[in-house]
Amino acid sequence: MSDIPAPHPVFSSHFTVALPGDPETRNFRRQVTGACYSFTKPVNFAQASLVAWSHALGNELGLTPETIGVEKFTAIFSGNLQEPGMQPYALCYGGHQFGHWAGQLGDGRAINLGEITDCKGQHQILQLKGAGPTPYSRTADGLAVLRSSLREFLCSEAMFHLGVPTTRALSLVLTGEKVVRDMFYDGNPQAEPGAIVCRVAPSFVRFGSFEIFTMHQDHAVLRQLVDFTITRDFPHLGKPGTDTYIAWFREVCARTATLMVHWMRVGFVHGVMNTDNMSILGLTIDYGPYGWLENYDPGWTPNTTDAKGRRYRFGQQPQIALWNLLQLANAIYPLINEAAPLEAALADYKTAYEAQWLRMMLNKLGLEHYQNEDEKLIQQLFDAFKLTETDMTVFFRGLMAVDFSSDLQTVPVVLAHAWYESEPAMQAQQSLLAWLQHYQQRLQQESASSEQRFTLMQQNNPLYVLRNYLAQLAIDDAEQGDFSKLVELQEVLKNPYHEQPGREHLAGKRPDWARQRAGCSMLSCSS
Ligand code: AMP
Ligand code: MG
């Protein structure tokens, strides 16, 4: 051990310095107007303990238990210790929930500690989720339980390593206190371990951050927040002004389109795409009752609260993102006073999404160059998936491994593995075989070698994803104090596109027992 202390990151907060804050500093639930945030202190959790942290992110930030010591790291990321420059605050925002304006929401259980610059020179805000109530907590307690915190911690970093834009997660801390939750909303509340995740992103501003000021007809603060966001997070767009506002909206649309294509590529279902859960940076944000698609089903939603309307089902995510962008357009309209450029940007979202989606599907299929009938080929595959439950992730990895140099008489075993039924109906088998023969002919028109095809497919089809049941098994053990499955998943998900010997058990389809188990197939919002 050297005696020289590691250089310490410097904390600051451009957000609170530049934007209007709530003059009330006492911590009680209230409606806040004319302010983008309220200063709020986290609760002191005397028994907090560190469970896990992201080495990759910690190194980028210069903040790891090794560099600053476990005790200090735990104290900061449980909210017990504020470093110089930290003045914790909660954000004010509103949102459309399930299609309806819900009024003020805000950081009900998130507290921003401050901002630091990472090793790449990018500013990053550090935010604790579950560190106690804020003025925006409404009727809830401001706390979070281990199961949902573990899910957020693992999934944020898994998404990052998959190449999907996302907020990150630095640490997972147990508060040492219990939190009561009625997980199934059935009148059976249980005391569960409380936990705190430290989330990290350049900005936690959401579509709903702008909507609330427009709803309050507070165009002055609306403009301040837009100008700040552009200056701070979209500096390449230049000085704020009407043209810049339009360019900015176009970029938000473009980033959101790209994000949706990624979700569709890896089979991620967010579960609660309310406008308060839409990042202005086009990041995946607010990991709640999300899920990973197992059998390919565009109608699937993991969220029990959404089971009836299935508004946030897998296949509808791109359209919902567009609907959310429309709400953002409405919110910034008072600064532009012209509908046409906003409508044009929304139209471009659709075109961009469709073009990128097609390119993404071709990549998944290992096709380098588009050909006229390719949309049909893709549709036929989805039609085959409809005939028997087929695991999307296992299927595409299997397809990479098929030898197409000779004629196919039956569905190869690597693809039969993707079926949830051991012996699907004849029609399902024949339909997939017909598709494979069609695909084989299509491959003959490609100039790329089979190695090149393999590489393209490998880069676009993950082998390891955070299947719901895997997260649940890690939760079951973590609740008993055993974090080894959590650590194993964290390690494996760092490298999701490459085979890792000895980790085959983490790459298979969902086992039968997990089909109906809570947390494995459906999740509630209770967290
Ligand atoms: P979500 O569905 O997680 O996006 O949450 C919607 C709103 O409810 C946000 O304003 C959250 O901050 C708030 N919220 C959710 N859970 C809690 C909680 N346990 N305590 C306080 N606020 C919460
Ligand atoms: Mg939220």
PDB file of N, CA and C in Angstrom, residues 132-220:
ATOM      1  N   GLY A 132     -33.957   7.305   0.163  1.00  0.00           N
ATOM      2  CA  GLY A 132     -34.851   8.042   1.058  1.00  0.00           C
ATOM      3  C   GLY A 132     -35.774   8.999   0.335  1.00  0.00           C
ATOM      4  N   PRO A 133     -36.777   9.487   1.058  1.00  0.00           N
ATOM      5  CA  PRO A 133     -37.819  10.306   0.441  1.00  0.00           C
ATOM      6  C   PRO A 133     -37.332  11.685   0.000  1.00  0.00           C
ATOM      7  N   THR A 134     -38.069  12.243  -0.932  1.00  0.00           N
ATOM      8  CA  THR A 134     -37.776  13.578  -1.466  1.00  0.00           C
ATOM      9  C   THR A 134     -39.111  14.332  -1.533  1.00  0.00           C
ATOM     10  N   PRO A 135     -39.087  15.599  -1.882  1.00  0.00           N
ATOM     11  CA  PRO A 135     -40.360  16.319  -2.030  1.00  0.00           C
ATOM     12  C   PRO A 135     -41.276  15.688  -3.083  1.00  0.00           C
ATOM     13  N   TYR A 136     -40.689  14.810  -3.932  1.00  0.00           N
ATOM     14  CA  TYR A 136     -41.462  14.222  -5.036  1.00  0.00           C
ATOM     15  C   TYR A 136     -41.917  12.788  -4.731  1.00  0.00           C
ATOM     16  N   SER A 137     -41.807  12.372  -3.477  1.00  0.00           N
ATOM     17  CA  SER A 137     -42.117  10.975  -3.151  1.00  0.00           C
ATOM     18  C   SER A 137     -43.612  10.671  -3.122  1.00  0.00           C
ATOM     19  N   ARG A 138     -44.441  11.700  -3.216  1.00  0.00           N
ATOM     20  CA  ARG A 138     -45.904  11.528  -3.190  1.00  0.00           C
ATOM     21  C   ARG A 138     -46.309  10.641  -2.014  1.00  0.00           C
ATOM     22  N   THR A 139     -46.967   9.500  -2.275  1.00  0.00           N
ATOM     23  CA  THR A 139     -47.436   8.683  -1.144  1.00  0.00           C
ATOM     24  C   THR A 139     -46.447   7.576  -0.794  1.00  0.00           C
ATOM     25  N   ALA A 140     -45.327   7.514  -1.507  1.00  0.00           N
ATOM     26  CA  ALA A 140     -44.408   6.379  -1.318  1.00  0.00           C
ATOM     27  C   ALA A 140     -43.235   6.743  -0.400  1.00  0.00           C
ATOM     28  N   ASP A 141     -42.348   5.766  -0.153  1.00  0.00           N
ATOM     29  CA  ASP A 141     -41.361   5.927   0.914  1.00  0.00           C
ATOM     30  C   ASP A 141     -39.959   6.357   0.471  1.00  0.00           C
ATOM     31  N   GLY A 142     -39.733   6.418  -0.840  1.00  0.00           N
ATOM     32  CA  GLY A 142     -38.410   6.835  -1.311  1.00  0.00           C
ATOM     33  C   GLY A 142     -37.354   5.743  -1.247  1.00  0.00           C
ATOM     34  N   LEU A 143     -37.792   4.527  -0.952  1.00  0.00           N
ATOM     35  CA  LEU A 143     -36.830   3.429  -0.774  1.00  0.00           C
ATOM     36  C   LEU A 143     -36.953   2.411  -1.905  1.00  0.00           C
ATOM     37  N   ALA A 144     -35.996   1.509  -1.965  1.00  0.00           N
ATOM     38  CA  ALA A 144     -36.027   0.448  -2.981  1.00  0.00           C
ATOM     39  C   ALA A 144     -35.617  -0.862  -2.329  1.00  0.00           C
ATOM     40  N   VAL A 145     -36.119  -1.965  -2.872  1.00  0.00           N
ATOM     41  CA  VAL A 145     -35.785  -3.271  -2.306  1.00  0.00           C
ATOM     42  C   VAL A 145     -34.647  -3.922  -3.099  1.00  0.00           C
ATOM     43  N   LEU A 146     -34.047  -4.929  -2.470  1.00  0.00           N
ATOM     44  CA  LEU A 146     -32.899  -5.602  -3.089  1.00  0.00           C
ATOM     45  C   LEU A 146     -33.240  -6.172  -4.463  1.00  0.00           C
ATOM     46  N   ARG A 147     -34.416  -6.836  -4.575  1.00  0.00           N
ATOM     47  CA  ARG A 147     -34.692  -7.538  -5.844  1.00  0.00           C
ATOM     48  C   ARG A 147     -34.702  -6.554  -7.026  1.00  0.00           C
ATOM     49  N   SER A 148     -35.355  -5.396  -6.865  1.00  0.00           N
ATOM     50  CA  SER A 148     -35.414  -4.473  -8.003  1.00  0.00           C
ATOM     51  C   SER A 148     -34.072  -3.761  -8.199  1.00  0.00           C
ATOM     52  N   SER A 149     -33.346  -3.531  -7.116  1.00  0.00           N
ATOM     53  CA  SER A 149     -32.046  -2.857  -7.223  1.00  0.00           C
ATOM     54  C   SER A 149     -31.030  -3.767  -7.904  1.00  0.00           C
ATOM     55  N   LEU A 150     -31.069  -5.044  -7.549  1.00  0.00           N
ATOM     56  CA  LEU A 150     -30.171  -6.008  -8.187  1.00  0.00           C
ATOM     57  C   LEU A 150     -30.474  -6.083  -9.691  1.00  0.00           C
ATOM     58  N   ARG A 151     -31.768  -6.085 -10.016  1.00  0.00           N
ATOM     59  CA  ARG A 151     -32.159  -6.130 -11.429  1.00  0.00           C
ATOM     60  C   ARG A 151     -31.650  -4.897 -12.178  1.00  0.00           C
ATOM     61  N   GLU A 152     -31.760  -3.738 -11.562  1.00  0.00           N
ATOM     62  CA  GLU A 152     -31.275  -2.523 -12.230  1.00  0.00           C
ATOM     63  C   GLU A 152     -29.756  -2.540 -12.353  1.00  0.00           C
ATOM     64  N   PHE A 153     -29.092  -2.922 -11.277  1.00  0.00           N
ATOM     65  CA  PHE A 153     -27.629  -2.942 -11.272  1.00  0.00           C
ATOM     66  C   PHE A 153     -27.103  -3.855 -12.389  1.00  0.00           C
ATOM     67  N   LEU A 154     -27.602  -5.081 -12.431  1.00  0.00           N
ATOM     68  CA  LEU A 154     -27.104  -6.039 -13.428  1.00  0.00           C
ATOM     69  C   LEU A 154     -27.481  -5.635 -14.846  1.00  0.00           C
ATOM     70  N   CYS A 155     -28.716  -5.197 -15.023  1.00  0.00           N
ATOM     71  CA  CYS A 155     -29.196  -4.951 -16.388  1.00  0.00           C
ATOM     72  C   CYS A 155     -28.548  -3.710 -16.994  1.00  0.00           C
ATOM     73  N   SER A 156     -28.319  -2.670 -16.179  1.00  0.00           N
ATOM     74  CA  SER A 156     -27.687  -1.457 -16.725  1.00  0.00           C
ATOM     75  C   SER A 156     -26.337  -1.809 -17.335  1.00  0.00           C
ATOM     76  N   GLU A 157     -25.539  -2.542 -16.581  1.00  0.00           N
ATOM     77  CA  GLU A 157     -24.205  -2.872 -17.067  1.00  0.00           C
ATOM     78  C   GLU A 157     -24.265  -3.896 -18.206  1.00  0.00           C
ATOM     79  N   ALA A 158     -25.233  -4.824 -18.134  1.00  0.00           N
ATOM     80  CA  ALA A 158     -25.395  -5.796 -19.228  1.00  0.00           C
ATOM     81  C   ALA A 158     -25.733  -5.054 -20.523  1.00  0.00           C
ATOM     82  N   MET A 159     -26.621  -4.095 -20.435  1.00  0.00           N
ATOM     83  CA  MET A 159     -27.004  -3.329 -21.637  1.00  0.00           C
ATOM     84  C   MET A 159     -25.791  -2.577 -22.181  1.00  0.00           C
ATOM     85  N   PHE A 160     -25.017  -1.992 -21.288  1.00  0.00           N
ATOM     86  CA  PHE A 160     -23.828  -1.270 -21.727  1.00  0.00           C
ATOM     87  C   PHE A 160     -22.907  -2.198 -22.516  1.00  0.00           C
ATOM     88  N   HIS A 161     -22.670  -3.375 -21.977  1.00  0.00           N
ATOM     89  CA  HIS A 161     -21.759  -4.309 -22.657  1.00  0.00           C
ATOM     90  C   HIS A 161     -22.360  -4.892 -23.937  1.00  0.00           C
ATOM     91  N   LEU A 162     -23.687  -4.829 -24.055  1.00  0.00           N
ATOM     92  CA  LEU A 162     -24.337  -5.248 -25.309  1.00  0.00           C
ATOM     93  C   LEU A 162     -24.228  -4.157 -26.378  1.00  0.00           C
ATOM     94  N   GLY A 163     -23.794  -2.971 -25.957  1.00  0.00           N
ATOM     95  CA  GLY A 163     -23.713  -1.851 -26.894  1.00  0.00           C
ATOM     96  C   GLY A 163     -25.018  -1.089 -27.015  1.00  0.00           C
ATOM     97  N   VAL A 164     -25.893  -1.236 -26.017  1.00  0.00           N
ATOM     98  CA  VAL A 164     -27.183  -0.528 -26.039  1.00  0.00           C
ATOM     99  C   VAL A 164     -27.050   0.735 -25.181  1.00  0.00           C
ATOM    100  N   PRO A 165     -27.402   1.910 -25.719  1.00  0.00           N
ATOM    101  CA  PRO A 165     -27.303   3.128 -24.911  1.00  0.00           C
ATOM    102  C   PRO A 165     -28.095   2.995 -23.605  1.00  0.00           C
ATOM    103  N   THR A 166     -27.468   3.346 -22.506  1.00  0.00           N
ATOM    104  CA  THR A 166     -28.107   3.129 -21.204  1.00  0.00           C
ATOM    105  C   THR A 166     -27.477   4.006 -20.128  1.00  0.00           C
ATOM    106  N   THR A 167     -28.233   4.271 -19.072  1.00  0.00           N
ATOM    107  CA  THR A 167     -27.630   4.783 -17.853  1.00  0.00           C
ATOM    108  C   THR A 167     -26.809   3.632 -17.281  1.00  0.00           C
ATOM    109  N   ARG A 168     -25.787   3.950 -16.505  1.00  0.00           N
ATOM    110  CA  ARG A 168     -24.928   2.901 -15.962  1.00  0.00           C
ATOM    111  C   ARG A 168     -25.235   2.682 -14.489  1.00  0.00           C
ATOM    112  N   ALA A 169     -24.627   1.666 -13.918  1.00  0.00           N
ATOM    113  CA  ALA A 169     -24.792   1.417 -12.483  1.00  0.00           C
ATOM    114  C   ALA A 169     -23.432   1.173 -11.868  1.00  0.00           C
ATOM    115  N   LEU A 170     -23.061   2.014 -10.910  1.00  0.00           N
ATOM    116  CA  LEU A 170     -21.745   1.916 -10.292  1.00  0.00           C
ATOM    117  C   LEU A 170     -21.739   0.943  -9.131  1.00  0.00           C
ATOM    118  N   SER A 171     -22.771   0.989  -8.298  1.00  0.00           N
ATOM    119  CA  SER A 171     -22.695   0.199  -7.066  1.00  0.00           C
ATOM    120  C   SER A 171     -24.057  -0.297  -6.624  1.00  0.00           C
ATOM    121  N   LEU A 172     -24.008  -1.337  -5.821  1.00  0.00           N
ATOM    122  CA  LEU A 172     -25.204  -1.891  -5.188  1.00  0.00           C
ATOM    123  C   LEU A 172     -24.891  -2.044  -3.702  1.00  0.00           C
ATOM    124  N   VAL A 173     -25.672  -1.353  -2.890  1.00  0.00           N
ATOM    125  CA  VAL A 173     -25.424  -1.317  -1.450  1.00  0.00           C
ATOM    126  C   VAL A 173     -26.676  -1.808  -0.737  1.00  0.00           C
ATOM    127  N   LEU A 174     -26.507  -2.595   0.306  1.00  0.00           N
ATOM    128  CA  LEU A 174     -27.647  -2.948   1.168  1.00  0.00           C
ATOM    129  C   LEU A 174     -27.762  -1.870   2.234  1.00  0.00           C
ATOM    130  N   THR A 175     -28.974  -1.403   2.489  1.00  0.00           N
ATOM    131  CA  THR A 175     -29.108  -0.339   3.502  1.00  0.00           C
ATOM    132  C   THR A 175     -28.997  -0.898   4.908  1.00  0.00           C
ATOM    133  N   GLY A 176     -29.213  -2.222   5.057  1.00  0.00           N
ATOM    134  CA  GLY A 176     -29.211  -2.819   6.393  1.00  0.00           C
ATOM    135  C   GLY A 176     -30.567  -2.689   7.069  1.00  0.00           C
ATOM    136  N   GLU A 177     -31.514  -2.079   6.354  1.00  0.00           N
ATOM    137  CA  GLU A 177     -32.861  -1.937   6.920  1.00  0.00           C
ATOM    138  C   GLU A 177     -33.880  -2.617   6.014  1.00  0.00           C
ATOM    139  N   LYS A 178     -35.028  -2.920   6.605  1.00  0.00           N
ATOM    140  CA  LYS A 178     -36.077  -3.601   5.824  1.00  0.00           C
ATOM    141  C   LYS A 178     -37.026  -2.580   5.204  1.00  0.00           C
ATOM    142  N   VAL A 179     -37.588  -2.982   4.080  1.00  0.00           N
ATOM    143  CA  VAL A 179     -38.573  -2.148   3.386  1.00  0.00           C
ATOM    144  C   VAL A 179     -39.804  -3.029   3.165  1.00  0.00           C
ATOM    145  N   VAL A 180     -40.982  -2.491   3.463  1.00  0.00           N
ATOM    146  CA  VAL A 180     -42.192  -3.304   3.316  1.00  0.00           C
ATOM    147  C   VAL A 180     -42.792  -3.088   1.929  1.00  0.00           C
ATOM    148  N   ARG A 181     -43.039  -4.204   1.243  1.00  0.00           N
ATOM    149  CA  ARG A 181     -43.631  -4.134  -0.094  1.00  0.00           C
ATOM    150  C   ARG A 181     -44.698  -5.213  -0.249  1.00  0.00           C
ATOM    151  N   ASP A 182     -45.765  -4.824  -0.924  1.00  0.00           N
ATOM    152  CA  ASP A 182     -46.804  -5.782  -1.290  1.00  0.00           C
ATOM    153  C   ASP A 182     -46.531  -6.154  -2.746  1.00  0.00           C
ATOM    154  N   MET A 183     -45.657  -7.129  -2.925  1.00  0.00           N
ATOM    155  CA  MET A 183     -45.129  -7.419  -4.264  1.00  0.00           C
ATOM    156  C   MET A 183     -46.232  -7.735  -5.269  1.00  0.00           C
ATOM    157  N   PHE A 184     -47.258  -8.479  -4.838  1.00  0.00           N
ATOM    158  CA  PHE A 184     -48.294  -8.874  -5.801  1.00  0.00           C
ATOM    159  C   PHE A 184     -49.548  -8.008  -5.695  1.00  0.00           C
ATOM    160  N   TYR A 185     -49.459  -6.951  -4.906  1.00  0.00           N
ATOM    161  CA  TYR A 185     -50.628  -6.087  -4.673  1.00  0.00           C
ATOM    162  C   TYR A 185     -51.840  -6.920  -4.247  1.00  0.00           C
ATOM    163  N   ASP A 186     -51.603  -7.913  -3.383  1.00  0.00           N
ATOM    164  CA  ASP A 186     -52.709  -8.791  -2.984  1.00  0.00           C
ATOM    165  C   ASP A 186     -52.945  -8.750  -1.475  1.00  0.00           C
ATOM    166  N   GLY A 187     -52.487  -7.680  -0.827  1.00  0.00           N
ATOM    167  CA  GLY A 187     -52.728  -7.539   0.603  1.00  0.00           C
ATOM    168  C   GLY A 187     -51.817  -8.399   1.462  1.00  0.00           C
ATOM    169  N   ASN A 188     -50.664  -8.810   0.904  1.00  0.00           N
ATOM    170  CA  ASN A 188     -49.703  -9.597   1.685  1.00  0.00           C
ATOM    171  C   ASN A 188     -48.338  -8.917   1.728  1.00  0.00           C
ATOM    172  N   PRO A 189     -48.264  -7.770   2.409  1.00  0.00           N
ATOM    173  CA  PRO A 189     -46.970  -7.076   2.419  1.00  0.00           C
ATOM    174  C   PRO A 189     -45.908  -7.860   3.173  1.00  0.00           C
ATOM    175  N   GLN A 190     -44.678  -7.767   2.700  1.00  0.00           N
ATOM    176  CA  GLN A 190     -43.543  -8.476   3.307  1.00  0.00           C
ATOM    177  C   GLN A 190     -42.427  -7.473   3.568  1.00  0.00           C
ATOM    178  N   ALA A 191     -41.628  -7.746   4.600  1.00  0.00           N
ATOM    179  CA  ALA A 191     -40.439  -6.924   4.839  1.00  0.00           C
ATOM    180  C   ALA A 191     -39.302  -7.486   3.997  1.00  0.00           C
ATOM    181  N   GLU A 192     -38.745  -6.655   3.149  1.00  0.00           N
ATOM    182  CA  GLU A 192     -37.670  -7.102   2.254  1.00  0.00           C
ATOM    183  C   GLU A 192     -36.416  -6.275   2.523  1.00  0.00           C
ATOM    184  N   PRO A 193     -35.236  -6.805   2.186  1.00  0.00           N
ATOM    185  CA  PRO A 193     -34.013  -6.012   2.385  1.00  0.00           C
ATOM    186  C   PRO A 193     -34.034  -4.755   1.509  1.00  0.00           C
ATOM    187  N   GLY A 194     -33.655  -3.620   2.097  1.00  0.00           N
ATOM    188  CA  GLY A 194     -33.581  -2.367   1.343  1.00  0.00           C
ATOM    189  C   GLY A 194     -32.224  -2.249   0.657  1.00  0.00           C
ATOM    190  N   ALA A 195     -32.182  -1.583  -0.483  1.00  0.00           N
ATOM    191  CA  ALA A 195     -30.919  -1.447  -1.219  1.00  0.00           C
ATOM    192  C   ALA A 195     -30.871  -0.123  -1.968  1.00  0.00           C
ATOM    193  N   ILE A 196     -29.673   0.262  -2.346  1.00  0.00           N
ATOM    194  CA  ILE A 196     -29.455   1.508  -3.095  1.00  0.00           C
ATOM    195  C   ILE A 196     -28.528   1.220  -4.269  1.00  0.00           C
ATOM    196  N   VAL A 197     -28.940   1.671  -5.441  1.00  0.00           N
ATOM    197  CA  VAL A 197     -28.066   1.587  -6.617  1.00  0.00           C
ATOM    198  C   VAL A 197     -27.547   2.986  -6.902  1.00  0.00           C
ATOM    199  N   CYS A 198     -26.284   3.104  -7.255  1.00  0.00           N
ATOM    200  CA  CYS A 198     -25.792   4.390  -7.750  1.00  0.00           C
ATOM    201  C   CYS A 198     -25.824   4.333  -9.263  1.00  0.00           C
ATOM    202  N   ARG A 199     -26.674   5.163  -9.840  1.00  0.00           N
ATOM    203  CA  ARG A 199     -26.775   5.232 -11.296  1.00  0.00           C
ATOM    204  C   ARG A 199     -25.908   6.371 -11.799  1.00  0.00           C
ATOM    205  N   VAL A 200     -25.447   6.215 -13.041  1.00  0.00           N
ATOM    206  CA  VAL A 200     -24.538   7.209 -13.602  1.00  0.00           C
ATOM    207  C   VAL A 200     -24.953   7.523 -15.038  1.00  0.00           C
ATOM    208  N   ALA A 201     -25.061   8.804 -15.349  1.00  0.00           N
ATOM    209  CA  ALA A 201     -25.370   9.231 -16.726  1.00  0.00           C
ATOM    210  C   ALA A 201     -24.986  10.701 -16.871  1.00  0.00           C
ATOM    211  N   PRO A 202     -24.713  11.135 -18.094  1.00  0.00           N
ATOM    212  CA  PRO A 202     -24.408  12.562 -18.287  1.00  0.00           C
ATOM    213  C   PRO A 202     -25.595  13.462 -17.950  1.00  0.00           C
ATOM    214  N   SER A 203     -26.808  12.920 -18.070  1.00  0.00           N
ATOM    215  CA  SER A 203     -27.995  13.702 -17.712  1.00  0.00           C
ATOM    216  C   SER A 203     -29.117  12.736 -17.371  1.00  0.00           C
ATOM    217  N   PHE A 204     -29.908  13.100 -16.369  1.00  0.00           N
ATOM    218  CA  PHE A 204     -31.090  12.306 -16.030  1.00  0.00           C
ATOM    219  C   PHE A 204     -32.373  13.027 -16.442  1.00  0.00           C
ATOM    220  N   VAL A 205     -32.211  14.016 -17.321  1.00  0.00           N
ATOM    221  CA  VAL A 205     -33.378  14.766 -17.805  1.00  0.00           C
ATOM    222  C   VAL A 205     -34.203  13.868 -18.722  1.00  0.00           C
ATOM    223  N   ARG A 206     -35.519  13.934 -18.538  1.00  0.00           N
ATOM    224  CA  ARG A 206     -36.443  13.085 -19.294  1.00  0.00           C
ATOM    225  C   ARG A 206     -37.388  13.934 -20.129  1.00  0.00           C
ATOM    226  N   PHE A 207     -38.153  13.296 -21.004  1.00  0.00           N
ATOM    227  CA  PHE A 207     -39.149  14.061 -21.774  1.00  0.00           C
ATOM    228  C   PHE A 207     -40.058  14.816 -20.798  1.00  0.00           C
ATOM    229  N   GLY A 208     -40.429  14.125 -19.714  1.00  0.00           N
ATOM    230  CA  GLY A 208     -41.340  14.713 -18.732  1.00  0.00           C
ATOM    231  C   GLY A 208     -40.760  15.917 -18.005  1.00  0.00           C
ATOM    232  N   SER A 209     -39.425  16.088 -18.059  1.00  0.00           N
ATOM    233  CA  SER A 209     -38.798  17.252 -17.427  1.00  0.00           C
ATOM    234  C   SER A 209     -39.232  18.532 -18.141  1.00  0.00           C
ATOM    235  N   PHE A 210     -39.463  18.428 -19.451  1.00  0.00           N
ATOM    236  CA  PHE A 210     -39.896  19.594 -20.228  1.00  0.00           C
ATOM    237  C   PHE A 210     -41.413  19.739 -20.151  1.00  0.00           C
ATOM    238  N   GLU A 211     -42.086  18.595 -20.225  1.00  0.00           N
ATOM    239  CA  GLU A 211     -43.558  18.626 -20.237  1.00  0.00           C
ATOM    240  C   GLU A 211     -44.122  19.389 -19.047  1.00  0.00           C
ATOM    241  N   ILE A 212     -43.518  19.204 -17.885  1.00  0.00           N
ATOM    242  CA  ILE A 212     -44.136  19.794 -16.686  1.00  0.00           C
ATOM    243  C   ILE A 212     -44.179  21.316 -16.769  1.00  0.00           C
ATOM    244  N   PHE A 213     -43.150  21.933 -17.346  1.00  0.00           N
ATOM    245  CA  PHE A 213     -43.149  23.396 -17.416  1.00  0.00           C
ATOM    246  C   PHE A 213     -44.155  23.904 -18.438  1.00  0.00           C
ATOM    247  N   THR A 214     -44.314  23.157 -19.520  1.00  0.00           N
ATOM    248  CA  THR A 214     -45.300  23.548 -20.527  1.00  0.00           C
ATOM    249  C   THR A 214     -46.702  23.411 -19.932  1.00  0.00           C
ATOM    250  N   MET A 215     -46.932  22.335 -19.187  1.00  0.00           N
ATOM    251  CA  MET A 215     -48.234  22.134 -18.556  1.00  0.00           C
ATOM    252  C   MET A 215     -48.517  23.252 -17.550  1.00  0.00           C
ATOM    253  N   HIS A 216     -47.462  23.747 -16.910  1.00  0.00           N
ATOM    254  CA  HIS A 216     -47.630  24.863 -15.960  1.00  0.00           C
ATOM    255  C   HIS A 216     -47.584  26.225 -16.662  1.00  0.00           C
ATOM    256  N   GLN A 217     -47.469  26.190 -17.980  1.00  0.00           N
ATOM    257  CA  GLN A 217     -47.328  27.413 -18.795  1.00  0.00           C
ATOM    258  C   GLN A 217     -46.168  28.273 -18.315  1.00  0.00           C
ATOM    259  N   ASP A 218     -45.142  27.613 -17.856  1.00  0.00           N
ATOM    260  CA  ASP A 218     -43.950  28.310 -17.389  1.00  0.00           C
ATOM    261  C   ASP A 218     -42.895  28.248 -18.504  1.00  0.00           C
ATOM    262  N   HIS A 219     -43.085  29.075 -19.511  1.00  0.00           N
ATOM    263  CA  HIS A 219     -42.224  28.992 -20.688  1.00  0.00           C
ATOM    264  C   HIS A 219     -40.819  29.516 -20.423  1.00  0.00           C
ATOM    265  N   ALA A 220     -40.686  30.334 -19.394  1.00  0.00           N
ATOM    266  CA  ALA A 220     -39.356  30.876 -19.076  1.00  0.00           C
ATOM    267  C   ALA A 220     -38.453  29.751 -18.567  1.00  0.00           C
TER     268      ALA A 220
END
